[in-house]
Short mmCIF file of C-alpha atoms in Angstrom, two decimals:
data_model
loop_
_atom_site.label_atom_id
_atom_site.label_comp_id
_atom_site.label_asym_id
_atom_site.label_seq_id
_atom_site.Cartn_x
_atom_site.Cartn_y
_atom_site.Cartn_z
CA MET G 201 18.69 -27.57 7.24
CA ARG G 202 15.68 -28.78 8.83
CA VAL G 203 15.38 -28.10 12.59
CA SER G 204 12.78 -29.17 15.18
CA GLU G 205 9.43 -27.23 15.80
CA TYR G 206 10.77 -26.77 19.33
CA ASP G 207 14.04 -25.32 18.60
CA ALA G 208 12.76 -23.41 15.48
CA PHE G 209 9.86 -21.89 18.01
CA GLY G 210 9.52 -17.79 18.62
CA PRO G 211 7.55 -15.15 17.81
CA TRP G 212 8.03 -15.50 13.88
CA ILE G 213 6.07 -16.57 11.24
CA TYR G 214 7.53 -19.42 8.90
CA GLU G 215 6.05 -20.15 5.46
CA ILE G 216 5.51 -23.78 4.80
CA ASP G 217 8.57 -25.33 3.32
CA GLU G 218 10.88 -28.50 3.60
CA ASP G 219 12.81 -26.68 6.72
CA HIS G 220 9.92 -25.43 8.66
CA PRO G 221 6.80 -28.28 8.02
CA LEU G 222 3.32 -27.99 8.90
CA PRO G 223 2.68 -28.16 12.77
CA PRO G 224 1.68 -31.78 13.33
CA LEU G 225 -1.88 -30.84 14.63
CA PHE G 226 -2.60 -29.31 11.83
CA VAL G 227 -1.12 -32.02 8.93
CA PRO G 228 -4.68 -34.02 8.92
CA TYR G 229 -6.63 -30.88 7.97
CA VAL G 230 -4.57 -29.09 5.43
CA GLU G 231 -5.04 -31.23 2.05
CA HIS G 232 -2.33 -30.68 -0.74
CA PRO G 233 -0.32 -27.99 0.82
CA GLU G 234 1.94 -27.58 -2.30
CA THR G 235 -1.11 -26.49 -4.25
CA TYR G 236 -1.20 -23.03 -2.16
CA ARG G 237 0.63 -19.82 -3.39
CA MET G 238 1.52 -19.09 0.23
CA LEU G 239 1.09 -21.19 3.24
CA PHE G 240 2.33 -20.13 6.96
CA LYS G 241 2.12 -20.93 10.44
CA LEU G 242 1.49 -18.47 13.34
CA PRO G 243 3.01 -19.28 16.70
CA ARG G 244 1.35 -19.34 20.07
CA ASP G 245 1.50 -15.86 21.92
CA ILE G 246 3.79 -17.44 24.66
CA GLU G 247 7.33 -17.13 25.86
CA ARG G 248 9.97 -19.02 24.28
CA ARG G 249 11.16 -20.22 27.89
CA LYS G 250 7.69 -21.64 28.71
CA ALA G 251 7.53 -23.51 25.25
CA THR G 252 7.96 -27.51 25.38
CA PRO G 253 8.56 -30.14 22.78
CA ASP G 254 5.22 -31.99 23.72
CA MET G 255 3.27 -28.67 22.96
CA ASP G 256 1.06 -27.73 19.98
CA LEU G 257 3.40 -24.44 19.59
CA TYR G 258 1.13 -22.96 16.28
CA ASP G 259 -2.36 -21.62 16.80
CA TYR G 260 -3.14 -20.89 12.99
CA VAL G 261 -1.80 -22.22 9.76
CA VAL G 262 -2.89 -19.63 6.94
CA GLY G 263 -3.02 -20.57 2.90
CA ALA G 264 -3.75 -18.34 -0.16
CA ASP G 265 -4.48 -20.45 -3.09
CA GLU G 266 -6.04 -19.04 -6.65
CA SER G 267 -9.58 -18.52 -5.15
CA GLY G 268 -8.72 -17.22 -1.64
CA ILE G 269 -7.79 -17.52 1.66
CA ARG G 270 -8.06 -20.77 4.14
CA ILE G 271 -7.55 -20.35 7.84
CA TRP G 272 -7.20 -23.25 10.35
CA SER G 273 -7.19 -22.72 13.76
CA ARG G 274 -6.03 -24.73 16.81
CA ARG G 275 -8.72 -25.14 19.50
CA GLU G 276 -7.14 -27.07 22.34
CA LYS G 277 -6.34 -30.36 20.20
CA ALA G 278 -9.06 -30.06 17.35
CA VAL G 279 -8.56 -27.63 14.11
CA ASP G 280 -11.39 -25.48 12.65
CA SER G 281 -11.08 -24.07 9.32
CA THR G 282 -12.73 -20.98 7.68
CA GLY G 283 -12.39 -19.49 4.29
CA ILE G 284 -12.93 -16.23 2.29
CA SER G 285 -12.70 -16.08 -1.25
CA PHE G 286 -11.35 -13.39 -2.82
CA GLY G 287 -14.38 -12.32 -4.11
CA GLU G 288 -16.02 -12.04 -0.70
CA THR G 289 -12.85 -10.03 0.82
CA GLY G 290 -14.21 -6.59 1.26
CA GLY G 291 -11.07 -5.20 2.50
CA VAL G 292 -8.21 -5.72 4.69
CA ARG G 293 -6.61 -4.07 7.82
CA LEU G 294 -3.35 -3.87 9.60
CA TYR G 295 -2.94 -2.74 13.07
CA GLN G 296 0.74 -2.64 14.89
CA ARG G 297 1.35 -1.66 18.44
CA LEU G 298 5.25 -1.94 19.22
CA LEU G 299 5.40 -5.79 19.05
CA LYS G 300 1.68 -6.58 18.88
CA GLY G 301 -0.03 -6.85 15.46
CA VAL G 302 -3.59 -7.73 13.86
CA CYS G 303 -4.37 -8.64 10.77
CA THR G 304 -8.26 -8.18 9.77
CA LEU G 305 -9.60 -9.92 6.88
CA TYR G 306 -13.14 -8.46 6.09
CA GLY G 307 -15.81 -10.71 4.48
CA ARG G 308 -19.50 -10.88 3.74
CA GLU G 309 -19.98 -12.76 7.08
CA GLY G 310 -18.14 -10.37 9.31
CA ALA G 311 -14.23 -10.04 9.89
CA VAL G 312 -11.84 -12.71 10.66
CA THR G 313 -8.70 -11.65 12.71
CA LEU G 314 -5.22 -12.96 12.87
CA PRO G 315 -2.72 -11.95 15.88
CA TYR G 316 0.71 -12.15 15.11
CA ASN G 317 4.15 -10.42 16.34
CA THR G 318 5.43 -7.49 14.03
CA VAL G 319 8.64 -9.12 13.48
CA SER G 320 6.96 -11.03 11.03
CA SER G 321 4.83 -7.88 9.58
CA ASP G 322 6.46 -8.27 6.04
CA THR G 323 5.29 -12.04 5.69
CA VAL G 324 1.69 -10.47 6.67
CA TRP G 325 2.43 -7.92 3.85
CA LYS G 326 2.92 -10.35 1.57
CA LEU G 327 -0.82 -12.07 2.41
CA LEU G 328 -2.25 -8.72 2.24
CA GLU G 329 -0.72 -7.87 -1.54
CA LEU G 330 -2.30 -11.32 -2.67
CA VAL G 331 -5.75 -9.93 -1.81
CA ARG G 332 -5.19 -6.74 -3.03
CA GLN G 333 -3.97 -8.04 -6.32
CA SER G 334 -7.20 -9.82 -6.54
CA TRP G 335 -9.50 -6.97 -6.68
CA PRO G 336 -10.85 -5.30 -9.84
CA ALA G 337 -7.64 -4.10 -12.04
CA GLU G 338 -9.70 -1.35 -13.84
CA SER G 339 -10.56 1.97 -12.20
CA THR G 340 -13.59 1.82 -9.86
CA CYS G 341 -13.01 5.23 -8.17
CA PRO G 342 -16.34 7.20 -7.93
CA GLU G 343 -15.98 10.95 -9.70
CA GLY G 344 -16.53 13.83 -8.10
CA LEU G 345 -14.56 13.58 -4.92
CA VAL G 346 -13.15 16.81 -3.27
CA PRO G 347 -9.78 16.69 -1.62
CA ASP G 348 -8.77 19.15 0.78
CA PRO G 349 -6.98 21.73 -1.48
CA ALA G 350 -4.66 23.01 1.46
CA LEU G 351 -3.10 19.47 2.48
CA THR G 352 0.33 18.51 1.75
CA GLU G 353 2.44 15.99 3.33
CA GLU G 354 4.10 18.29 5.05
CA LYS G 355 1.31 19.14 7.13
CA VAL G 356 0.71 15.78 8.30
CA ASP G 357 2.19 14.71 11.75
CA ILE G 358 5.31 12.34 12.04
CA TRP G 359 3.55 9.01 12.51
CA LEU G 360 1.52 9.10 9.55
CA PHE G 361 4.23 10.53 7.25
CA ASN G 362 6.37 7.64 7.94
CA GLN G 363 3.31 5.71 7.23
CA LEU G 364 3.26 7.24 4.21
CA ARG G 365 6.56 6.89 3.30
CA ASP G 366 6.53 2.96 4.10
CA LEU G 367 3.70 2.55 1.58
CA ARG G 368 5.74 4.44 -1.07
CA THR G 369 8.25 1.82 -0.55
CA ARG G 370 5.88 -0.78 -0.79
CA GLY G 371 4.99 0.05 -4.39
CA VAL G 372 1.47 1.30 -2.93
CA ALA G 373 -0.09 4.39 -5.05
CA PHE G 374 -1.86 7.00 -3.70
CA GLU G 375 -3.35 10.67 -3.86
CA LEU G 376 -3.70 12.91 -0.51
CA ASP G 377 -7.37 13.54 0.25
CA ALA G 378 -7.75 15.03 3.74
CA TYR G 379 -6.11 14.84 7.20
CA GLN G 380 -7.89 14.58 10.81
CA PRO G 381 -5.20 15.09 13.20
CA CYS G 382 -5.20 13.36 16.64
CA TRP G 383 -8.00 15.62 19.13
CA SER G 384 -9.88 15.38 22.19
CA ASP G 385 -13.52 15.57 22.89
CA PHE G 386 -15.90 14.53 25.70
CA ARG G 387 -18.61 12.39 26.13
CA ALA G 388 -21.95 13.61 25.80
CA GLY G 389 -23.94 13.76 28.72
CA ARG G 390 -23.43 14.81 32.10
CA ARG G 391 -20.10 16.05 32.62
CA PHE G 392 -18.24 16.54 36.10
CA PRO G 393 -15.37 19.11 37.00
CA TRP G 394 -12.74 16.27 36.85
CA THR G 395 -14.23 14.41 33.46
CA LYS G 396 -11.39 14.45 31.09
CA PRO G 397 -11.77 14.56 27.20
CA GLU G 398 -10.62 11.47 25.34
CA GLU G 399 -8.27 11.30 22.56
CA PHE G 400 -9.26 10.16 18.87
CA ALA G 401 -6.63 8.53 16.73
CA GLY G 402 -5.69 10.95 14.19
CA THR G 403 -6.79 9.63 10.34
CA LEU G 404 -5.19 10.35 6.75
CA TYR G 405 -7.57 9.78 3.97
CA LEU G 406 -6.37 8.53 0.99
CA HIS G 407 -7.07 6.84 -2.44
CA ASN G 408 -6.07 5.35 -5.84
CA ASP G 409 -8.06 4.30 -8.70
CA ARG G 410 -9.11 0.70 -7.12
CA GLU G 411 -9.20 1.21 -3.34
CA LEU G 412 -9.85 3.78 -0.36
CA LEU G 413 -6.82 4.06 1.94
CA LEU G 414 -7.24 4.99 5.52
CA LEU G 415 -3.69 5.60 7.53
CA ARG G 416 -4.27 5.85 11.62
CA SER G 417 -1.99 6.69 14.38
CA GLY G 418 -3.87 5.35 16.93
CA LYS G 419 -5.89 2.56 18.22
CA PRO G 420 -9.78 3.75 18.35
CA GLU G 421 -10.88 1.10 20.57
CA LYS G 422 -8.67 2.03 23.63
CA LYS G 423 -8.17 5.64 24.08
CA GLY G 424 -4.75 6.90 25.09
CA GLU G 425 -2.38 4.81 22.93
CA GLN G 426 -2.41 6.84 19.60
CA LYS G 427 1.64 7.50 20.21
CA TYR G 428 2.90 4.12 19.46
CA SER G 429 0.29 2.54 17.27
CA THR G 430 -0.39 2.59 13.75
CA GLU G 431 -3.28 0.96 11.13
CA PHE G 432 -3.20 0.43 7.60
CA THR G 433 -6.98 0.03 5.91
CA ALA G 434 -7.64 -0.84 2.57
CA ILE G 435 -11.31 -1.11 0.91
CA PRO G 436 -11.67 -1.82 -2.77
CA TRP G 437 -14.44 0.80 -4.17
CA THR G 438 -16.43 -2.19 -5.57
CA SER G 439 -17.00 -3.51 -1.91
CA LEU G 440 -17.71 -0.06 -0.45
CA LYS G 441 -21.52 0.10 -0.26
CA GLY G 442 -22.08 3.64 1.09
CA VAL G 443 -20.66 6.33 3.28
CA THR G 444 -22.33 8.49 6.20
CA LEU G 445 -21.26 11.43 8.12
CA THR G 446 -23.19 12.35 10.82
CA ARG G 447 -23.08 13.65 14.41
CA SER G 448 -21.91 11.20 17.08
CA ASP G 449 -24.44 10.10 19.77
CA ASP G 450 -21.77 9.41 22.11
CA TYR G 451 -19.34 12.46 22.04
CA ALA G 452 -20.57 16.41 22.29
CA GLY G 453 -18.83 17.72 19.63
CA THR G 454 -17.73 15.01 17.06
CA LEU G 455 -18.78 14.00 13.70
CA ALA G 456 -18.46 10.09 13.01
CA ALA G 457 -17.76 8.98 9.81
CA GLU G 458 -19.08 5.38 8.72
CA PHE G 459 -18.01 3.02 5.77
CA HIS G 460 -20.29 0.44 4.91
CA LEU G 461 -19.14 -2.90 3.57
CA PRO G 462 -20.76 -6.08 2.42
CA GLY G 463 -20.47 -7.73 6.19
CA SER G 464 -19.07 -4.68 8.45
CA VAL G 465 -19.12 -1.37 9.13
CA LEU G 466 -15.63 0.94 9.99
CA ARG G 467 -15.84 4.02 11.74
CA THR G 468 -13.64 7.31 12.10
CA GLU G 469 -14.18 10.46 13.92
CA VAL G 470 -13.56 13.67 12.34
CA GLU G 471 -13.76 17.28 14.17
CA PRO G 472 -16.37 19.67 12.79
CA ALA G 473 -14.16 22.38 12.50
CA ASN G 474 -12.31 20.46 10.19
CA SER G 475 -13.78 21.69 6.97
CA GLY G 476 -11.15 19.95 4.75
CA ALA G 477 -11.91 16.52 5.75
CA VAL G 478 -15.49 17.39 6.24
CA HIS G 479 -15.99 18.48 2.59
CA PHE G 480 -14.09 15.48 1.33
CA LEU G 481 -16.36 13.18 3.42
CA GLU G 482 -19.11 14.61 2.52
CA SER G 483 -18.42 14.25 -1.57
CA LEU G 484 -17.49 10.75 -0.81
CA ALA G 485 -21.01 10.16 1.01
CA GLU G 486 -22.77 12.11 -2.43
CA ASN G 487 -20.73 10.49 -4.84
CA GLY G 488 -19.72 7.15 -3.59
CA PRO G 489 -21.67 3.64 -4.20
#
């Protein structure tokens, strides 16, 4: 049964079908919607009680066809469009904190982000699966990686352990490589008696034959919010152009790991005393692309 766009509006992502058609503003821009393998609309981030029938209620329409991803974005009463071919997709990232979600697609020209409500996380995962299925099927994993021999799943904190369980439920294959728990460090430079250390997200390094996987139990862009947030990042080995592990310029006792993609650089932090994680990242830097 088809309902009006206003009556159906809420935090949910809707796949485009007979019951949930394209938003009127986007109709002139999305040609041949029936040709897309997946086509969905993302709502505006407003409270339901503040929505009115005359509003444009959706900010994005996202489509995936045989060649890649096309994103249409609302700009007042106009629509912008951008696309990333599957061949240019160098990685994907999902960040979730309570009801806030951000999907990031890494391309050659940089990153594209899509905000969403986590009540629709299964739809976003479906999009990620289409992207990940487009990556080379054969094994492209570098040889000579040195995982932490002492690491077991029982040593991982509950937040990351739950993410491991979710990956298995979704059928994602992986091997454990290294683990950096949440920890704190002071900023480099002058320190006052009242200066407090900043907390870093915990990171779990995984891989399979086709991908390097990063799980994080925190939001590195804003310290102090590790407890309720999670991140999943997948990088095809064919897109990883290099890995470096160096002393951080910003923190007194921190190593910074950088993962170089065609259009972006991803970073994690490592405690120097964590020999298992340090050795794994050193082997990745030495034997990787």
